[in-house]
PDB file of C-alpha atoms in Angstrom:
ATOM      1  CA  MET A   1      13.830  28.861  14.895  1.00 66.00           C
ATOM      2  CA  ALA A   2      14.036  27.531  11.323  1.00 65.00           C
ATOM      3  CA  GLY A   3      16.853  25.193  12.365  1.00 75.00           C
ATOM      4  CA  PHE A   4      14.842  23.853  15.285  1.00 75.00           C
ATOM      5  CA  LEU A   5      11.819  23.201  13.060  1.00 79.00           C
ATOM      6  CA  SER A   6      14.041  21.399  10.555  1.00 83.00           C
ATOM      7  CA  ILE A   7      15.413  19.118  13.292  1.00 87.00           C
ATOM      8  CA  LEU A   8      11.892  18.517  14.609  1.00 89.00           C
ATOM      9  CA  LYS A   9      10.677  17.624  11.119  1.00 91.00           C
ATOM     10  CA  ARG A  10      13.555  15.206  10.485  1.00 93.00           C
ATOM     11  CA  THR A  11      13.118  13.596  13.907  1.00 94.00           C
ATOM     12  CA  TYR A  12       9.410  13.057  13.349  1.00 95.00           C
ATOM     13  CA  LEU A  13       9.886  11.651   9.831  1.00 96.00           C
ATOM     14  CA  SER A  14      12.694   9.387  11.045  1.00 96.00           C
ATOM     15  CA  ILE A  15      10.514   7.948  13.804  1.00 97.00           C
ATOM     16  CA  TYR A  16       7.577   7.565  11.423  1.00 97.00           C
ATOM     17  CA  ASN A  17       9.577   5.819   8.685  1.00 97.00           C
ATOM     18  CA  TRP A  18      11.408   3.422  11.006  1.00 98.00           C
ATOM     19  CA  THR A  19       8.221   2.573  12.914  1.00 98.00           C
ATOM     20  CA  VAL A  20       6.319   1.675   9.760  1.00 98.00           C
ATOM     21  CA  PHE A  21       9.408  -0.119   8.428  1.00 98.00           C
ATOM     22  CA  ALA A  22       9.330  -2.332  11.535  1.00 98.00           C
ATOM     23  CA  GLY A  23       5.649  -3.047  10.915  1.00 98.00           C
ATOM     24  CA  TRP A  24       6.240  -4.167   7.332  1.00 98.00           C
ATOM     25  CA  ALA A  25       9.301  -6.203   8.336  1.00 98.00           C
ATOM     26  CA  GLN A  26       7.051  -8.035  10.793  1.00 98.00           C
ATOM     27  CA  VAL A  27       4.479  -8.641   8.030  1.00 98.00           C
ATOM     28  CA  LEU A  28       7.114 -10.137   5.709  1.00 98.00           C
ATOM     29  CA  TYR A  29       8.616 -12.288   8.466  1.00 98.00           C
ATOM     30  CA  PHE A  30       5.247 -13.761   9.481  1.00 98.00           C
ATOM     31  CA  ALA A  31       4.217 -14.271   5.850  1.00 98.00           C
ATOM     32  CA  VAL A  32       7.364 -16.172   4.877  1.00 98.00           C
ATOM     33  CA  LYS A  33       7.355 -18.163   8.131  1.00 98.00           C
ATOM     34  CA  THR A  34       3.707 -19.153   7.684  1.00 98.00           C
ATOM     35  CA  LEU A  35       4.160 -20.045   4.016  1.00 97.00           C
ATOM     36  CA  ASN A  36       7.012 -22.331   4.974  1.00 97.00           C
ATOM     37  CA  GLU A  37       5.334 -23.942   7.968  1.00 97.00           C
ATOM     38  CA  SER A  38       1.581 -23.954   7.242  1.00 96.00           C
ATOM     39  CA  GLY A  39       0.948 -22.925   3.633  1.00 97.00           C
ATOM     40  CA  TYR A  40      -0.625 -19.959   1.870  1.00 97.00           C
ATOM     41  CA  LYS A  41      -4.112 -20.484   3.317  1.00 97.00           C
ATOM     42  CA  HIS A  42      -2.906 -19.344   6.745  1.00 98.00           C
ATOM     43  CA  VAL A  43      -0.905 -16.282   5.676  1.00 98.00           C
ATOM     44  CA  TYR A  44      -3.633 -13.689   6.267  1.00 98.00           C
ATOM     45  CA  SER A  45      -4.417 -14.828   9.801  1.00 97.00           C
ATOM     46  CA  ALA A  46      -0.692 -14.616  10.616  1.00 98.00           C
ATOM     47  CA  VAL A  47      -0.189 -11.088   9.272  1.00 98.00           C
ATOM     48  CA  GLU A  48      -3.587  -9.433   9.772  1.00 98.00           C
ATOM     49  CA  LYS A  49      -2.787  -7.125  12.710  1.00 97.00           C
ATOM     50  CA  PRO A  50       0.600  -5.770  11.577  1.00 97.00           C
ATOM     51  CA  LEU A  51      -0.666  -5.565   7.977  1.00 98.00           C
ATOM     52  CA  LEU A  52      -3.684  -3.438   8.863  1.00 98.00           C
ATOM     53  CA  LEU A  53      -1.681  -1.240  11.230  1.00 98.00           C
ATOM     54  CA  ALA A  54       1.209  -0.662   8.828  1.00 98.00           C
ATOM     55  CA  GLN A  55      -1.035   0.014   5.860  1.00 97.00           C
ATOM     56  CA  THR A  56      -3.366   2.313   7.789  1.00 97.00           C
ATOM     57  CA  ALA A  57      -0.373   4.303   9.056  1.00 97.00           C
ATOM     58  CA  ALA A  58       0.256   5.294   5.434  1.00 96.00           C
ATOM     59  CA  VAL A  59      -2.718   7.677   5.698  1.00 96.00           C
ATOM     60  CA  LEU A  60      -0.298  10.043   7.444  1.00 95.00           C
ATOM     61  CA  GLU A  61       1.648  10.308   4.190  1.00 95.00           C
ATOM     62  CA  ILE A  62      -1.268  12.137   2.602  1.00 93.00           C
ATOM     63  CA  PHE A  63      -1.113  14.603   5.491  1.00 93.00           C
ATOM     64  CA  HIS A  64       2.679  14.879   5.077  1.00 93.00           C
ATOM     65  CA  GLY A  65       2.217  15.869   1.454  1.00 91.00           C
ATOM     66  CA  LEU A  66      -0.597  18.321   2.165  1.00 92.00           C
ATOM     67  CA  VAL A  67       1.355  20.270   4.794  1.00 90.00           C
ATOM     68  CA  GLY A  68       4.664  20.142   2.901  1.00 87.00           C
ATOM     69  CA  LEU A  69       6.598  17.788   5.176  1.00 89.00           C
ATOM     70  CA  VAL A  70       7.570  15.761   2.101  1.00 89.00           C
ATOM     71  CA  ARG A  71       7.869  16.627  -1.589  1.00 85.00           C
ATOM     72  CA  SER A  72       5.811  13.695  -2.862  1.00 83.00           C
ATOM     73  CA  PRO A  73       2.748  15.007  -4.728  1.00 84.00           C
ATOM     74  CA  VAL A  74      -0.578  14.118  -3.122  1.00 87.00           C
ATOM     75  CA  SER A  75      -1.921  13.344  -6.617  1.00 84.00           C
ATOM     76  CA  ALA A  76       0.470  10.358  -6.762  1.00 82.00           C
ATOM     77  CA  THR A  77       0.264   9.348  -3.095  1.00 88.00           C
ATOM     78  CA  LEU A  78      -3.518   9.445  -2.678  1.00 90.00           C
ATOM     79  CA  PRO A  79      -4.539   6.834  -5.307  1.00 88.00           C
ATOM     80  CA  GLN A  80      -1.843   4.379  -4.196  1.00 89.00           C
ATOM     81  CA  ILE A  81      -2.761   4.598  -0.525  1.00 94.00           C
ATOM     82  CA  SER A  82      -6.509   4.600  -1.239  1.00 94.00           C
ATOM     83  CA  SER A  83      -6.329   1.433  -3.332  1.00 94.00           C
ATOM     84  CA  ARG A  84      -4.220  -0.289  -0.682  1.00 96.00           C
ATOM     85  CA  LEU A  85      -6.638   0.671   2.094  1.00 97.00           C
ATOM     86  CA  TYR A  86      -9.568  -0.486  -0.001  1.00 97.00           C
ATOM     87  CA  VAL A  87      -8.034  -3.933  -0.481  1.00 98.00           C
ATOM     88  CA  ALA A  88      -6.806  -4.227   3.127  1.00 98.00           C
ATOM     89  CA  TRP A  89     -10.016  -3.099   4.828  1.00 98.00           C
ATOM     90  CA  GLY A  90     -12.697  -3.212   2.134  1.00 97.00           C
ATOM     91  CA  ILE A  91     -11.786  -6.650   0.787  1.00 98.00           C
ATOM     92  CA  LEU A  92      -9.578  -8.763   3.078  1.00 98.00           C
ATOM     93  CA  TYR A  93     -10.905  -7.518   6.419  1.00 98.00           C
ATOM     94  CA  SER A  94     -14.520  -7.396   5.233  1.00 97.00           C
ATOM     95  CA  PHE A  95     -14.750 -10.690   3.322  1.00 98.00           C
ATOM     96  CA  PRO A  96     -13.093 -13.600   5.154  1.00 97.00           C
ATOM     97  CA  GLU A  97     -13.953 -15.921   2.254  1.00 97.00           C
ATOM     98  CA  VAL A  98     -11.010 -14.618   0.172  1.00 98.00           C
ATOM     99  CA  ARG A  99      -8.419 -14.646   2.954  1.00 98.00           C
ATOM    100  CA  THR A 100      -7.261 -18.150   2.108  1.00 98.00           C
ATOM    101  CA  HIS A 101      -6.678 -17.402  -1.571  1.00 98.00           C
ATOM    102  CA  ILE A 102      -3.104 -17.768  -2.846  1.00 98.00           C
ATOM    103  CA  LEU A 103      -3.211 -14.172  -4.115  1.00 98.00           C
ATOM    104  CA  VAL A 104      -3.103 -13.015  -0.491  1.00 98.00           C
ATOM    105  CA  SER A 105       0.463 -14.343  -0.297  1.00 98.00           C
ATOM    106  CA  SER A 106       1.585 -12.599  -3.481  1.00 98.00           C
ATOM    107  CA  LEU A 107      -0.129  -9.411  -2.308  1.00 98.00           C
ATOM    108  CA  VAL A 108       1.454  -9.420   1.149  1.00 98.00           C
ATOM    109  CA  ILE A 109       4.934 -10.263  -0.135  1.00 98.00           C
ATOM    110  CA  SER A 110       4.774  -7.650  -2.922  1.00 98.00           C
ATOM    111  CA  TRP A 111       3.545  -4.947  -0.549  1.00 98.00           C
ATOM    112  CA  SER A 112       5.925  -5.759   2.297  1.00 98.00           C
ATOM    113  CA  ILE A 113       9.121  -5.954   0.211  1.00 98.00           C
ATOM    114  CA  THR A 114       8.187  -2.692  -1.515  1.00 97.00           C
ATOM    115  CA  GLU A 115       7.524  -0.932   1.775  1.00 98.00           C
ATOM    116  CA  ILE A 116      10.543  -2.321   3.615  1.00 98.00           C
ATOM    117  CA  ILE A 117      12.754  -0.872   0.887  1.00 98.00           C
ATOM    118  CA  ARG A 118      10.853   2.408   0.712  1.00 96.00           C
ATOM    119  CA  TYR A 119      10.661   3.118   4.440  1.00 97.00           C
ATOM    120  CA  SER A 120      14.293   2.137   5.064  1.00 97.00           C
ATOM    121  CA  PHE A 121      15.300   4.435   2.180  1.00 97.00           C
ATOM    122  CA  PHE A 122      13.479   7.427   3.643  1.00 95.00           C
ATOM    123  CA  GLY A 123      14.418   6.440   7.188  1.00 96.00           C
ATOM    124  CA  LEU A 124      18.132   6.550   6.369  1.00 96.00           C
ATOM    125  CA  LYS A 125      17.676   9.740   4.387  1.00 94.00           C
ATOM    126  CA  GLU A 126      16.042  11.513   7.332  1.00 93.00           C
ATOM    127  CA  THR A 127      18.281   9.974  10.007  1.00 92.00           C
ATOM    128  CA  LEU A 128      21.686  10.159   8.315  1.00 91.00           C
ATOM    129  CA  GLY A 129      21.059  12.596   5.475  1.00 88.00           C
ATOM    130  CA  PHE A 130      22.003  10.091   2.749  1.00 88.00           C
ATOM    131  CA  THR A 131      21.195   6.633   1.393  1.00 92.00           C
ATOM    132  CA  PRO A 132      23.585   3.999  -0.022  1.00 94.00           C
ATOM    133  CA  SER A 133      23.578   3.619  -3.806  1.00 93.00           C
ATOM    134  CA  TRP A 134      22.391  -0.004  -3.653  1.00 95.00           C
ATOM    135  CA  LEU A 135      19.312   1.010  -1.654  1.00 96.00           C
ATOM    136  CA  LEU A 136      18.634   3.846  -4.078  1.00 95.00           C
ATOM    137  CA  TRP A 137      18.714   1.337  -6.930  1.00 96.00           C
ATOM    138  CA  LEU A 138      16.366  -1.028  -5.083  1.00 96.00           C
ATOM    139  CA  ARG A 139      14.006   1.842  -4.257  1.00 95.00           C
ATOM    140  CA  TYR A 140      13.625   2.779  -7.908  1.00 95.00           C
ATOM    141  CA  SER A 141      13.931  -0.653  -9.562  1.00 96.00           C
ATOM    142  CA  THR A 142      12.077  -3.339  -7.605  1.00 96.00           C
ATOM    143  CA  PHE A 143       8.716  -1.806  -8.522  1.00 95.00           C
ATOM    144  CA  LEU A 144       9.310  -3.044 -12.085  1.00 95.00           C
ATOM    145  CA  VAL A 145       8.325  -6.513 -10.806  1.00 96.00           C
ATOM    146  CA  LEU A 146       6.578  -5.845  -7.493  1.00 97.00           C
ATOM    147  CA  TYR A 147       4.119  -3.234  -8.786  1.00 96.00           C
ATOM    148  CA  PRO A 148       2.605  -5.559 -11.440  1.00 96.00           C
ATOM    149  CA  SER A 149       2.477  -8.485  -8.986  1.00 97.00           C
ATOM    150  CA  GLY A 150       0.872  -6.303  -6.319  1.00 97.00           C
ATOM    151  CA  ILE A 151      -1.676  -4.789  -8.702  1.00 96.00           C
ATOM    152  CA  THR A 152      -2.559  -8.214 -10.121  1.00 97.00           C
ATOM    153  CA  SER A 153      -3.153  -9.486  -6.583  1.00 98.00           C
ATOM    154  CA  GLU A 154      -5.286  -6.448  -5.663  1.00 98.00           C
ATOM    155  CA  VAL A 155      -7.463  -6.767  -8.749  1.00 97.00           C
ATOM    156  CA  GLY A 156      -7.718 -10.545  -8.408  1.00 98.00           C
ATOM    157  CA  LEU A 157      -8.776 -10.468  -4.758  1.00 98.00           C
ATOM    158  CA  THR A 158     -11.348  -7.751  -5.449  1.00 98.00           C
ATOM    159  CA  TYR A 159     -12.769  -9.833  -8.311  1.00 98.00           C
ATOM    160  CA  PHE A 160     -12.933 -13.017  -6.232  1.00 98.00           C
ATOM    161  CA  ALA A 161     -14.652 -11.141  -3.381  1.00 98.00           C
ATOM    162  CA  MET A 162     -17.434  -9.833  -5.618  1.00 97.00           C
ATOM    163  CA  PRO A 163     -19.767 -12.871  -5.414  1.00 97.00           C
ATOM    164  CA  TYR A 164     -19.648 -12.600  -1.613  1.00 97.00           C
ATOM    165  CA  MET A 165     -20.345  -8.854  -1.805  1.00 96.00           C
ATOM    166  CA  LYS A 166     -23.423  -9.519  -3.915  1.00 94.00           C
ATOM    167  CA  ALA A 167     -24.699 -12.307  -1.676  1.00 94.00           C
ATOM    168  CA  ALA A 168     -24.111 -10.586   1.664  1.00 93.00           C
ATOM    169  CA  GLU A 169     -24.954  -7.031   0.542  1.00 90.00           C
ATOM    170  CA  LYS A 170     -22.482  -5.804   3.140  1.00 92.00           C
ATOM    171  CA  TYR A 171     -22.047  -2.002   3.207  1.00 93.00           C
ATOM    172  CA  SER A 172     -24.963  -1.627   0.771  1.00 91.00           C
ATOM    173  CA  LEU A 173     -27.870   0.683   1.451  1.00 89.00           C
ATOM    174  CA  ARG A 174     -31.290  -0.059  -0.019  1.00 87.00           C
ATOM    175  CA  MET A 175     -34.266   2.186  -0.649  1.00 86.00           C
ATOM    176  CA  PRO A 176     -36.453   3.253   0.970  1.00 84.00           C
ATOM    177  CA  ASN A 177     -34.556   4.848   3.833  1.00 82.00           C
ATOM    178  CA  LYS A 178     -34.588   8.161   5.694  1.00 82.00           C
ATOM    179  CA  TRP A 179     -31.717   9.510   3.588  1.00 84.00           C
ATOM    180  CA  ASN A 180     -33.521   8.704   0.326  1.00 85.00           C
ATOM    181  CA  PHE A 181     -30.226   7.317  -0.985  1.00 87.00           C
ATOM    182  CA  SER A 182     -29.048   3.922  -2.166  1.00 90.00           C
ATOM    183  CA  PHE A 183     -25.564   2.464  -2.419  1.00 93.00           C
ATOM    184  CA  ASP A 184     -24.411  -0.914  -3.724  1.00 94.00           C
ATOM    185  CA  TYR A 185     -20.976  -2.075  -2.640  1.00 96.00           C
ATOM    186  CA  PHE A 186     -20.894  -4.633  -5.449  1.00 96.00           C
ATOM    187  CA  TYR A 187     -21.227  -1.977  -8.149  1.00 96.00           C
ATOM    188  CA  ALA A 188     -18.775   0.242  -6.274  1.00 96.00           C
ATOM    189  CA  ALA A 189     -16.263  -2.612  -6.590  1.00 97.00           C
ATOM    190  CA  ILE A 190     -16.866  -2.712 -10.343  1.00 97.00           C
ATOM    191  CA  LEU A 191     -16.122   1.009 -10.456  1.00 97.00           C
ATOM    192  CA  VAL A 192     -12.924   0.467  -8.470  1.00 96.00           C
ATOM    193  CA  LEU A 193     -11.794  -2.221 -10.912  1.00 97.00           C
ATOM    194  CA  ALA A 194     -12.583   0.118 -13.810  1.00 96.00           C
ATOM    195  CA  ILE A 195     -10.389   2.827 -12.263  1.00 94.00           C
ATOM    196  CA  TYR A 196      -7.457   0.394 -12.258  1.00 94.00           C
ATOM    197  CA  VAL A 197      -7.569   0.344 -16.081  1.00 93.00           C
ATOM    198  CA  PRO A 198      -6.365   3.940 -16.642  1.00 92.00           C
ATOM    199  CA  GLY A 199      -4.816   4.307 -13.170  1.00 90.00           C
ATOM    200  CA  THR A 200      -2.336   1.440 -13.331  1.00 91.00           C
ATOM    201  CA  PRO A 201      -0.433   2.504 -16.484  1.00 92.00           C
ATOM    202  CA  HIS A 202      -0.530   6.143 -15.352  1.00 89.00           C
ATOM    203  CA  LEU A 203       1.147   5.356 -12.016  1.00 89.00           C
ATOM    204  CA  TYR A 204       3.576   2.946 -13.665  1.00 92.00           C
ATOM    205  CA  ARG A 205       4.681   5.631 -16.133  1.00 92.00           C
ATOM    206  CA  TYR A 206       5.042   8.077 -13.256  1.00 89.00           C
ATOM    207  CA  MET A 207       7.291   5.644 -11.373  1.00 91.00           C
ATOM    208  CA  LEU A 208       9.349   5.012 -14.515  1.00 94.00           C
ATOM    209  CA  SER A 209       9.927   8.750 -14.903  1.00 93.00           C
ATOM    210  CA  GLN A 210      10.886   9.010 -11.221  1.00 90.00           C
ATOM    211  CA  ARG A 211      13.305   6.093 -11.665  1.00 92.00           C
ATOM    212  CA  LYS A 212      14.968   7.706 -14.659  1.00 92.00           C
ATOM    213  CA  LYS A 213      15.291  11.010 -12.824  1.00 90.00           C
ATOM    214  CA  ALA A 214      16.632   9.488  -9.584  1.00 90.00           C
ATOM    215  CA  LEU A 215      19.160   7.128 -11.174  1.00 90.00           C
ATOM    216  CA  SER A 216      20.458   9.679 -13.686  1.00 87.00           C
ATOM    217  CA  LYS A 217      20.907  12.169 -10.846  1.00 78.00           C
ATOM    218  CA  ALA A 218      22.804   9.543  -8.821  1.00 72.00           C
ATOM    219  CA  LYS A 219      25.222   8.925 -11.717  1.00 68.00           C
ATOM    220  CA  LYS A 220      26.128  12.621 -11.824  1.00 64.00           C
ATOM    221  CA  VAL A 221      26.994  12.723  -8.130  1.00 56.00           C
TER     222      VAL A 221
END
């Protein structure tokens, strides 16, 4: 029974990782193609559907961690996925005014390269039981550049969307109302940006420690 469950788990994770890998590969392909043919202002419209689908699929990774399908701690997975979903849905999808900004291109390319490497790494690990050393190195090294570029793009796009949040008052709730509760999306965005201040170096240090552990372990093998 335990053997069957192990096979079932590996099959599911293989399908999940390769499916999301295909989604991010599509995002990168459309982004590069559009940049080359039409320019950065058209990148979002070219990648919107696969971007939203691939990024939203990452919600399952929180579930994977909670039920023990993977060893990744939810405390590390949750903030990364939450911030990505916030930018994808709460900023880009919700405020079309920022979709033509050049930071969309740096965001999409940073995210897609990171995820193509990550999902292929775990896909091979679940499918074949091992990963080549070069992919291991990419998995634990490319974030040194792509994480700062991705974070800068996330923060920048949130900042540039804020005047439109304030003007439109989208997702805001004013008093009086039957719930006797008010919510301002503009000030929520300020709070999100404030969380990036301690959150970014914390996650970066965590990834550095994971890199050191993974690469030192690989040298011993």
